Amino acid sequence: MLKPISIDSSDFPKMRKRGCIYVDKTAYFHKLLTGGNDCFFLSRPRRFGKSLMITTLKAIFEGRRDLFDGLAISQTDWKWESYPVLHFNFLNATTSTVEDFDLLFQTEVKRGITEAGGTYDPQLPATANFMQAIDKLAAKSKEKDNGNGEDKGVVILIDEYDAPVARLLDKPDEAEKIRGKLADFYGQMKDKTGKIRFLMITGVSKFTKMSVFSALSNLMDISFADDFATMLGYTEDELDAFFGEHLHAHAEVMKMDDVAYRAELKRWFNGYRFGSCNPTSVYNPVSIGVNLFWKEPYFRCSWTKTGKVSMLMNYLKRDDFLKVDMESVQNVDESDFDVT
């Protein structure tokens, strides 16, 4: 019997409890957590495993050692201490109006604070509650550690930090208002860095005017770092190690030999490379999961059906990129990925 593939969840604990295939990326996460830096930003396309990474990091910092049996991090010296974790997913705050955003944003911030064990004061704005939560949860972490030494600090995980603005790139005035509100929220962390044990912010693109990069001068952008170029997405070796039987079964359905099947699979889904010098390319993980789950006699173009692509389309239309011959584009710099 083939090991199950999850296509309906990016929740790490749920996947592990279901016994689903989990492509082990925890060696990368251990390297992040022990490399001497605490604040990171990572940009990846939609449906590329960002949320799964965030929920995995959350489980690590909650000390849930049992979920990691057999994974790379379980073979390291990680101490499995428990930290308060503030986890926000701002894809939940995407909307078409500023008024609706205010409500959804407040709801998401309240959820993240209360799930971390904090309290939310409805008389205060979301940003003020966030700042208070960092102070109180950091103090609580010290008490939990018998009050010895300094605060252990809080862990902050922000998924899809740019989604509310990206949703409205075709409405610049509305987008600017929401950008301002988010900039205030992110900018407040500047004075709290001493109480932050670990920070990971993910998004589809880089908005330098969101205050994240100016306020958090210690934020390390690893979007094109060679050491982490394959931290998300699947390499050829990972496909072999984790999906070998599924790949062979799908090849039989498509009436192709394994070599021809893998060449066509690569042509469809292996078009991503995220290292400045690292030449290794990776497969879109959701596309692989969907195609190997259904095993239809053709490859399914699933990316646009499993994620909102409004940000990409609005950006391409706004700057007339649809008329550009991408094969002729040369000398692209990292700054060109700044949507601002």
CSV table of C-alpha atoms in Angstrom, one decimal:
chain,number,residue,atom,x,y,z
A,1,MET,CA,0.0,0.0,0.0
A,2,LEU,CA,1.4,3.4,-1.0
A,3,LYS,CA,2.0,5.9,1.8
A,4,PRO,CA,-0.7,8.6,1.6
A,5,ILE,CA,-0.1,12.1,0.1
A,6,SER,CA,-1.8,15.1,1.7
A,7,ILE,CA,-3.2,17.7,-0.7
A,8,ASP,CA,-5.8,19.3,1.6
A,9,SER,CA,-3.5,20.5,4.4
A,10,SER,CA,-0.3,22.4,5.1
A,11,ASP,CA,-0.5,21.7,8.8
A,12,PHE,CA,2.6,19.7,9.9
A,13,PRO,CA,1.1,18.1,13.0
A,14,LYS,CA,-1.9,16.9,11.1
A,15,MET,CA,0.2,15.5,8.3
A,16,ARG,CA,2.4,13.6,10.7
A,17,LYS,CA,-0.5,12.2,12.7
A,18,ARG,CA,-2.2,11.0,9.5
A,19,GLY,CA,1.0,9.2,8.4
A,20,CYS,CA,1.3,11.2,5.2
A,21,ILE,CA,4.4,11.7,3.2
A,22,TYR,CA,6.5,14.6,4.6
A,23,VAL,CA,9.6,15.5,2.6
A,24,ASP,CA,12.1,16.1,5.4
A,25,LYS,CA,13.3,19.7,5.4
A,26,THR,CA,14.2,19.8,9.1
A,27,ALA,CA,17.9,19.8,8.5
A,28,TYR,CA,17.5,23.2,6.9
A,29,PHE,CA,15.3,24.4,9.8
A,30,HIS,CA,17.9,23.3,12.3
A,31,LYS,CA,20.5,25.2,10.4
A,32,LEU,CA,18.3,28.3,10.5
A,33,LEU,CA,17.7,28.0,14.3
A,34,THR,CA,21.3,27.5,15.2
A,35,GLY,CA,23.2,29.6,12.7
A,36,GLY,CA,23.6,32.7,15.0
A,37,ASN,CA,20.7,34.8,13.4
A,38,ASP,CA,17.2,35.1,14.7
A,39,CYS,CA,15.2,37.1,12.1
A,40,PHE,CA,14.5,35.9,8.6
A,41,PHE,CA,12.4,36.7,5.5
A,42,LEU,CA,11.7,34.2,2.8
A,43,SER,CA,9.9,34.9,-0.5
A,44,ARG,CA,8.5,32.0,-2.6
A,45,PRO,CA,5.6,31.7,-5.1
A,46,ARG,CA,2.2,30.8,-4.0
A,47,ARG,CA,1.6,27.1,-3.1
A,48,PHE,CA,5.3,26.4,-2.6
A,49,GLY,CA,5.3,25.0,1.0
A,50,LYS,CA,5.7,28.3,2.9
A,51,SER,CA,2.7,27.5,5.3
A,52,LEU,CA,4.0,24.0,5.8
A,53,MET,CA,7.4,25.4,6.8
A,54,ILE,CA,5.7,27.8,9.2
A,55,THR,CA,3.6,25.1,10.9
A,56,THR,CA,6.7,22.9,11.2
A,57,LEU,CA,8.7,25.7,12.8
A,58,LYS,CA,5.8,26.3,15.2
A,59,ALA,CA,5.8,22.6,16.3
A,60,ILE,CA,9.6,22.7,16.8
A,61,PHE,CA,9.3,25.8,19.1
A,62,GLU,CA,6.4,24.3,20.9
A,63,GLY,CA,8.7,21.4,21.8
A,64,ARG,CA,6.6,18.7,20.2
A,65,ARG,CA,9.5,16.2,19.9
A,66,ASP,CA,7.1,13.3,19.3
A,67,LEU,CA,6.2,14.7,15.9
A,68,PHE,CA,9.7,14.6,14.6
A,69,ASP,CA,10.7,10.9,15.2
A,70,GLY,CA,12.8,9.8,12.2
A,71,LEU,CA,13.3,13.3,10.9
A,72,ALA,CA,16.7,14.9,10.5
A,73,ILE,CA,16.3,17.4,13.4
A,74,SER,CA,15.7,14.5,15.8
A,75,GLN,CA,19.3,13.4,15.3
A,76,THR,CA,20.7,16.7,16.3
A,77,ASP,CA,21.4,18.4,19.7
A,78,TRP,CA,18.2,20.5,19.6
A,79,LYS,CA,16.9,20.9,23.1
A,80,TRP,CA,13.1,20.9,22.4
A,81,GLU,CA,12.3,23.7,24.8
A,82,SER,CA,8.9,25.2,24.6
A,83,TYR,CA,8.4,28.9,23.6
A,84,PRO,CA,5.3,31.0,23.2
A,85,VAL,CA,4.6,31.2,19.5
A,86,LEU,CA,2.7,34.1,17.9
A,87,HIS,CA,1.6,32.7,14.5
A,88,PHE,CA,-0.3,34.8,12.0
A,89,ASN,CA,-1.4,34.0,8.5
A,90,PHE,CA,-2.5,37.2,6.7
A,91,LEU,CA,-3.9,35.4,3.8
A,92,ASN,CA,-6.9,35.2,6.1
A,93,ALA,CA,-7.0,39.1,6.0
A,94,THR,CA,-7.3,39.5,2.2
A,95,THR,CA,-10.3,41.4,1.0
A,96,SER,CA,-11.3,44.1,-1.5
A,97,THR,CA,-12.0,47.0,1.0
A,98,VAL,CA,-10.2,48.7,3.8
A,99,GLU,CA,-13.1,48.3,6.1
A,100,ASP,CA,-13.3,44.6,5.7
A,101,PHE,CA,-9.5,44.4,6.1
A,102,ASP,CA,-9.7,46.1,9.5
A,103,LEU,CA,-12.2,43.5,10.7
A,104,LEU,CA,-10.3,40.5,9.2
A,105,PHE,CA,-6.9,41.8,10.4
A,106,GLN,CA,-8.2,42.2,13.9
A,107,THR,CA,-9.7,38.8,13.9
A,108,GLU,CA,-6.4,37.2,12.7
A,109,VAL,CA,-4.3,39.0,15.2
A,110,LYS,CA,-6.7,38.1,18.1
A,111,ARG,CA,-6.6,34.4,17.0
A,112,GLY,CA,-2.8,34.4,16.9
A,113,ILE,CA,-2.4,36.0,20.4
A,114,THR,CA,-5.0,33.9,22.2
A,115,GLU,CA,-3.6,30.7,20.7
A,116,ALA,CA,-0.2,31.7,22.0
A,117,GLY,CA,-1.7,32.0,25.5
A,118,GLY,CA,-2.0,35.8,25.5
A,119,THR,CA,-5.0,38.0,26.1
A,120,TYR,CA,-6.6,40.3,23.6
A,121,ASP,CA,-8.1,43.7,24.7
A,122,PRO,CA,-10.9,44.7,22.2
A,123,GLN,CA,-10.6,48.3,23.4
A,124,LEU,CA,-7.1,48.5,21.9
A,125,PRO,CA,-6.1,48.3,18.2
A,126,ALA,CA,-4.6,45.2,16.9
A,127,THR,CA,-1.1,46.7,16.7
A,128,ALA,CA,-1.2,47.7,20.4
A,129,ASN,CA,-2.4,44.2,21.4
A,130,PHE,CA,0.4,42.7,19.4
A,131,MET,CA,3.0,44.8,21.2
A,132,GLN,CA,1.5,43.9,24.6
A,133,ALA,CA,1.5,40.3,23.7
A,134,ILE,CA,5.2,40.3,23.0
A,135,ASP,CA,6.0,41.9,26.3
A,136,LYS,CA,3.6,39.7,28.4
A,137,LEU,CA,4.5,36.4,26.6
A,138,ALA,CA,8.2,37.1,26.9
A,139,ALA,CA,7.8,37.7,30.7
A,140,LYS,CA,5.7,34.5,30.9
A,141,SER,CA,8.4,32.5,29.2
A,142,LYS,CA,10.8,33.7,31.9
A,143,GLU,CA,8.4,32.6,34.7
A,144,LYS,CA,8.0,29.2,33.0
A,145,ASP,CA,11.8,28.9,33.1
A,146,ASN,CA,11.7,29.3,36.9
A,147,GLY,CA,12.5,33.0,36.5
A,148,ASN,CA,16.2,32.4,36.0
A,149,GLY,CA,18.1,34.7,33.8
A,150,GLU,CA,16.6,36.8,31.0
A,151,ASP,CA,13.3,36.3,29.1
A,152,LYS,CA,13.5,33.3,26.8
A,153,GLY,CA,11.7,35.5,24.3
A,154,VAL,CA,8.8,34.8,21.9
A,155,VAL,CA,8.7,33.2,18.5
A,156,ILE,CA,6.9,35.2,15.8
A,157,LEU,CA,5.8,33.4,12.6
A,158,ILE,CA,4.1,35.6,10.0
A,159,ASP,CA,2.8,33.8,6.9
A,160,GLU,CA,1.8,35.7,3.7
A,161,TYR,CA,2.8,39.1,5.1
A,162,ASP,CA,2.1,40.8,1.8
A,163,ALA,CA,-1.2,39.1,0.8
A,164,PRO,CA,-3.6,41.9,1.8
A,165,VAL,CA,-1.7,44.5,-0.3
A,166,ALA,CA,-1.1,42.1,-3.2
A,167,ARG,CA,-4.8,41.4,-3.4
A,168,LEU,CA,-5.4,45.1,-4.3
A,169,LEU,CA,-2.5,46.0,-6.6
A,170,ASP,CA,-5.2,46.9,-9.2
A,171,LYS,CA,-6.6,49.4,-6.8
A,172,PRO,CA,-3.6,51.5,-5.8
A,173,ASP,CA,-5.4,53.9,-3.3
A,174,GLU,CA,-6.9,51.0,-1.4
A,175,ALA,CA,-3.7,49.0,-1.5
A,176,GLU,CA,-1.8,52.1,-0.1
A,177,LYS,CA,-4.2,52.4,2.8
A,178,ILE,CA,-3.8,48.8,3.8
A,179,ARG,CA,0.0,48.9,3.2
A,180,GLY,CA,0.1,51.8,5.7
A,181,LYS,CA,-1.8,49.8,8.4
A,182,LEU,CA,0.4,46.8,7.9
A,183,ALA,CA,3.6,49.0,8.0
A,184,ASP,CA,2.6,50.2,11.4
A,185,PHE,CA,2.0,46.7,12.6
A,186,TYR,CA,5.4,45.4,11.3
A,187,GLY,CA,7.3,48.6,12.3
A,188,GLN,CA,6.4,48.2,16.0
A,189,MET,CA,8.6,45.1,16.2
A,190,LYS,CA,11.7,47.3,15.9
A,191,ASP,CA,11.7,48.1,19.6
A,192,LYS,CA,10.9,44.5,20.6
A,193,THR,CA,13.8,42.6,18.9
A,194,GLY,CA,15.4,41.9,22.3
A,195,LYS,CA,12.3,39.9,23.2
A,196,ILE,CA,12.1,38.0,20.0
A,197,ARG,CA,13.8,34.5,20.1
A,198,PHE,CA,13.0,33.8,16.4
A,199,LEU,CA,11.2,35.6,13.6
A,200,MET,CA,10.2,34.2,10.2
A,201,ILE,CA,8.3,36.2,7.7
A,202,THR,CA,7.1,34.8,4.4
A,203,GLY,CA,5.4,36.2,1.4
A,204,VAL,CA,5.1,36.0,-2.4
A,205,SER,CA,7.2,39.1,-3.1
A,206,LYS,CA,9.2,41.8,-1.5
A,207,PHE,CA,7.6,45.2,-0.6
A,208,THR,CA,10.4,47.4,0.8
A,209,LYS,CA,7.8,50.0,1.8
A,210,MET,CA,6.0,47.7,4.2
A,211,SER,CA,8.3,48.8,7.0
A,212,VAL,CA,9.5,45.2,7.5
A,213,PHE,CA,12.9,45.7,6.0
A,214,SER,CA,13.5,49.3,7.2
A,215,ALA,CA,12.3,48.7,10.8
A,216,LEU,CA,14.0,45.3,11.3
A,217,SER,CA,17.5,46.1,10.3
A,218,ASN,CA,18.6,42.6,11.5
A,219,LEU,CA,16.1,40.9,9.2
A,220,MET,CA,18.0,38.4,6.9
A,221,ASP,CA,16.5,37.9,3.5
A,222,ILE,CA,17.3,34.3,2.5
A,223,SER,CA,15.0,34.3,-0.6
A,224,PHE,CA,18.0,33.7,-2.9
A,225,ALA,CA,20.5,32.4,-0.4
A,226,ASP,CA,22.4,29.4,-1.9
A,227,ASP,CA,22.4,27.5,1.4
A,228,PHE,CA,18.6,27.6,1.5
A,229,ALA,CA,17.8,27.5,-2.2
A,230,THR,CA,16.2,24.0,-1.9
A,231,MET,CA,14.7,24.4,1.6
A,232,LEU,CA,11.2,24.6,-0.1
A,233,GLY,CA,10.2,22.6,-3.2
A,234,TYR,CA,11.4,19.1,-4.1
A,235,THR,CA,14.8,18.2,-5.6
A,236,GLU,CA,15.2,15.1,-7.9
A,237,ASP,CA,16.8,13.2,-5.0
A,238,GLU,CA,13.8,14.0,-2.8
A,239,LEU,CA,11.4,12.8,-5.4
A,240,ASP,CA,13.3,9.5,-5.5
A,241,ALA,CA,13.5,9.2,-1.8
A,242,PHE,CA,9.9,10.1,-0.8
A,243,PHE,CA,7.7,9.5,-3.9
A,244,GLY,CA,9.4,6.6,-5.8
A,245,GLU,CA,6.5,4.2,-5.7
A,246,HIS,CA,4.0,6.9,-6.5
A,247,LEU,CA,6.0,8.1,-9.5
A,248,HIS,CA,6.3,4.6,-10.9
A,249,ALA,CA,2.5,4.0,-10.4
A,250,HIS,CA,1.7,7.3,-12.2
A,251,ALA,CA,4.0,6.4,-15.1
A,252,GLU,CA,2.1,3.2,-15.6
A,253,VAL,CA,-1.2,5.0,-15.7
A,254,MET,CA,0.2,7.4,-18.3
A,255,LYS,CA,1.6,4.4,-20.2
A,256,MET,CA,5.2,5.8,-20.1
A,257,ASP,CA,8.4,4.2,-19.1
A,258,ASP,CA,10.0,5.7,-16.0
A,259,VAL,CA,12.7,7.6,-17.9
A,260,ALA,CA,10.3,9.2,-20.3
A,261,TYR,CA,7.8,10.0,-17.5
A,262,ARG,CA,10.5,11.7,-15.3
A,263,ALA,CA,11.6,13.8,-18.3
A,264,GLU,CA,8.1,15.0,-18.9
A,265,LEU,CA,7.5,15.6,-15.2
A,266,LYS,CA,10.6,17.7,-15.1
A,267,ARG,CA,9.5,19.7,-18.1
A,268,TRP,CA,6.1,20.5,-16.5
A,269,PHE,CA,7.1,21.2,-12.9
A,270,ASN,CA,10.8,21.7,-12.4
A,271,GLY,CA,11.1,25.3,-13.6
A,272,TYR,CA,12.2,26.9,-10.3
A,273,ARG,CA,15.7,27.9,-9.1
A,274,PHE,CA,16.2,30.1,-6.0
A,275,GLY,CA,20.0,30.3,-5.5
A,276,SER,CA,22.3,33.1,-6.8
A,277,CYS,CA,25.0,30.5,-7.5
A,278,ASN,CA,23.4,27.2,-6.5
A,279,PRO,CA,22.3,25.6,-9.8
A,280,THR,CA,19.9,23.1,-8.3
A,281,SER,CA,16.3,23.5,-9.5
A,282,VAL,CA,13.2,22.3,-7.6
A,283,TYR,CA,9.7,21.1,-8.4
A,284,ASN,CA,6.6,22.9,-7.2
A,285,PRO,CA,5.5,20.7,-4.2
A,286,VAL,CA,1.8,21.2,-4.6
A,287,SER,CA,1.8,20.4,-8.3
A,288,ILE,CA,3.7,17.1,-7.5
A,289,GLY,CA,1.3,16.3,-4.7
A,290,VAL,CA,-1.9,16.9,-6.7
A,291,ASN,CA,-0.6,14.9,-9.7
A,292,LEU,CA,0.6,11.9,-7.7
A,293,PHE,CA,-2.5,11.9,-5.6
A,294,TRP,CA,-4.9,11.7,-8.5
A,295,LYS,CA,-2.7,9.7,-10.9
A,296,GLU,CA,-4.7,10.6,-14.0
A,297,PRO,CA,-3.5,9.7,-17.5
A,298,TYR,CA,-2.2,13.2,-18.0
A,299,PHE,CA,-0.5,16.0,-16.0
A,300,ARG,CA,-2.8,18.3,-14.2
A,301,CYS,CA,-2.0,22.0,-14.3
A,302,SER,CA,-3.1,22.6,-10.7
A,303,TRP,CA,-1.2,25.8,-9.6
A,304,THR,CA,-3.9,28.3,-10.6
A,305,LYS,CA,-6.7,26.1,-9.1
A,306,THR,CA,-5.1,25.7,-5.7
A,307,GLY,CA,-3.9,29.3,-5.0
A,308,LYS,CA,-5.0,32.8,-5.5
A,309,VAL,CA,-3.0,34.4,-8.4
A,310,SER,CA,-4.5,37.9,-8.2
A,311,MET,CA,-1.2,39.4,-7.1
A,312,LEU,CA,0.7,38.0,-10.0
A,313,MET,CA,-1.8,38.9,-12.6
A,314,ASN,CA,-2.3,42.4,-11.2
A,315,TYR,CA,1.4,43.0,-11.2
A,316,LEU,CA,1.9,41.7,-14.8
A,317,LYS,CA,-1.0,43.7,-16.1
A,318,ARG,CA,0.0,46.9,-14.3
A,319,ASP,CA,3.5,47.0,-15.7
A,320,ASP,CA,2.6,45.5,-19.1
A,321,PHE,CA,4.8,42.5,-18.5
A,322,LEU,CA,2.5,40.3,-20.6
A,323,LYS,CA,3.9,41.9,-23.7
A,324,VAL,CA,7.5,41.2,-22.7
A,325,ASP,CA,9.5,38.5,-24.4
A,326,MET,CA,10.8,36.8,-21.3
A,327,GLU,CA,13.3,34.7,-23.2
A,328,SER,CA,15.1,38.0,-24.1
A,329,VAL,CA,15.3,39.3,-20.6
A,330,GLN,CA,18.9,39.5,-19.2
A,331,ASN,CA,20.8,40.9,-16.2
A,332,VAL,CA,17.9,40.7,-13.7
A,333,ASP,CA,18.9,42.0,-10.3
A,334,GLU,CA,17.3,41.2,-6.9
A,335,SER,CA,16.0,44.7,-6.7
A,336,ASP,CA,13.8,43.9,-9.7
A,337,PHE,CA,11.7,41.6,-7.5
A,338,ASP,CA,10.7,44.5,-5.2
A,339,VAL,CA,7.1,45.1,-6.1
A,340,THR,CA,7.2,48.6,-4.6
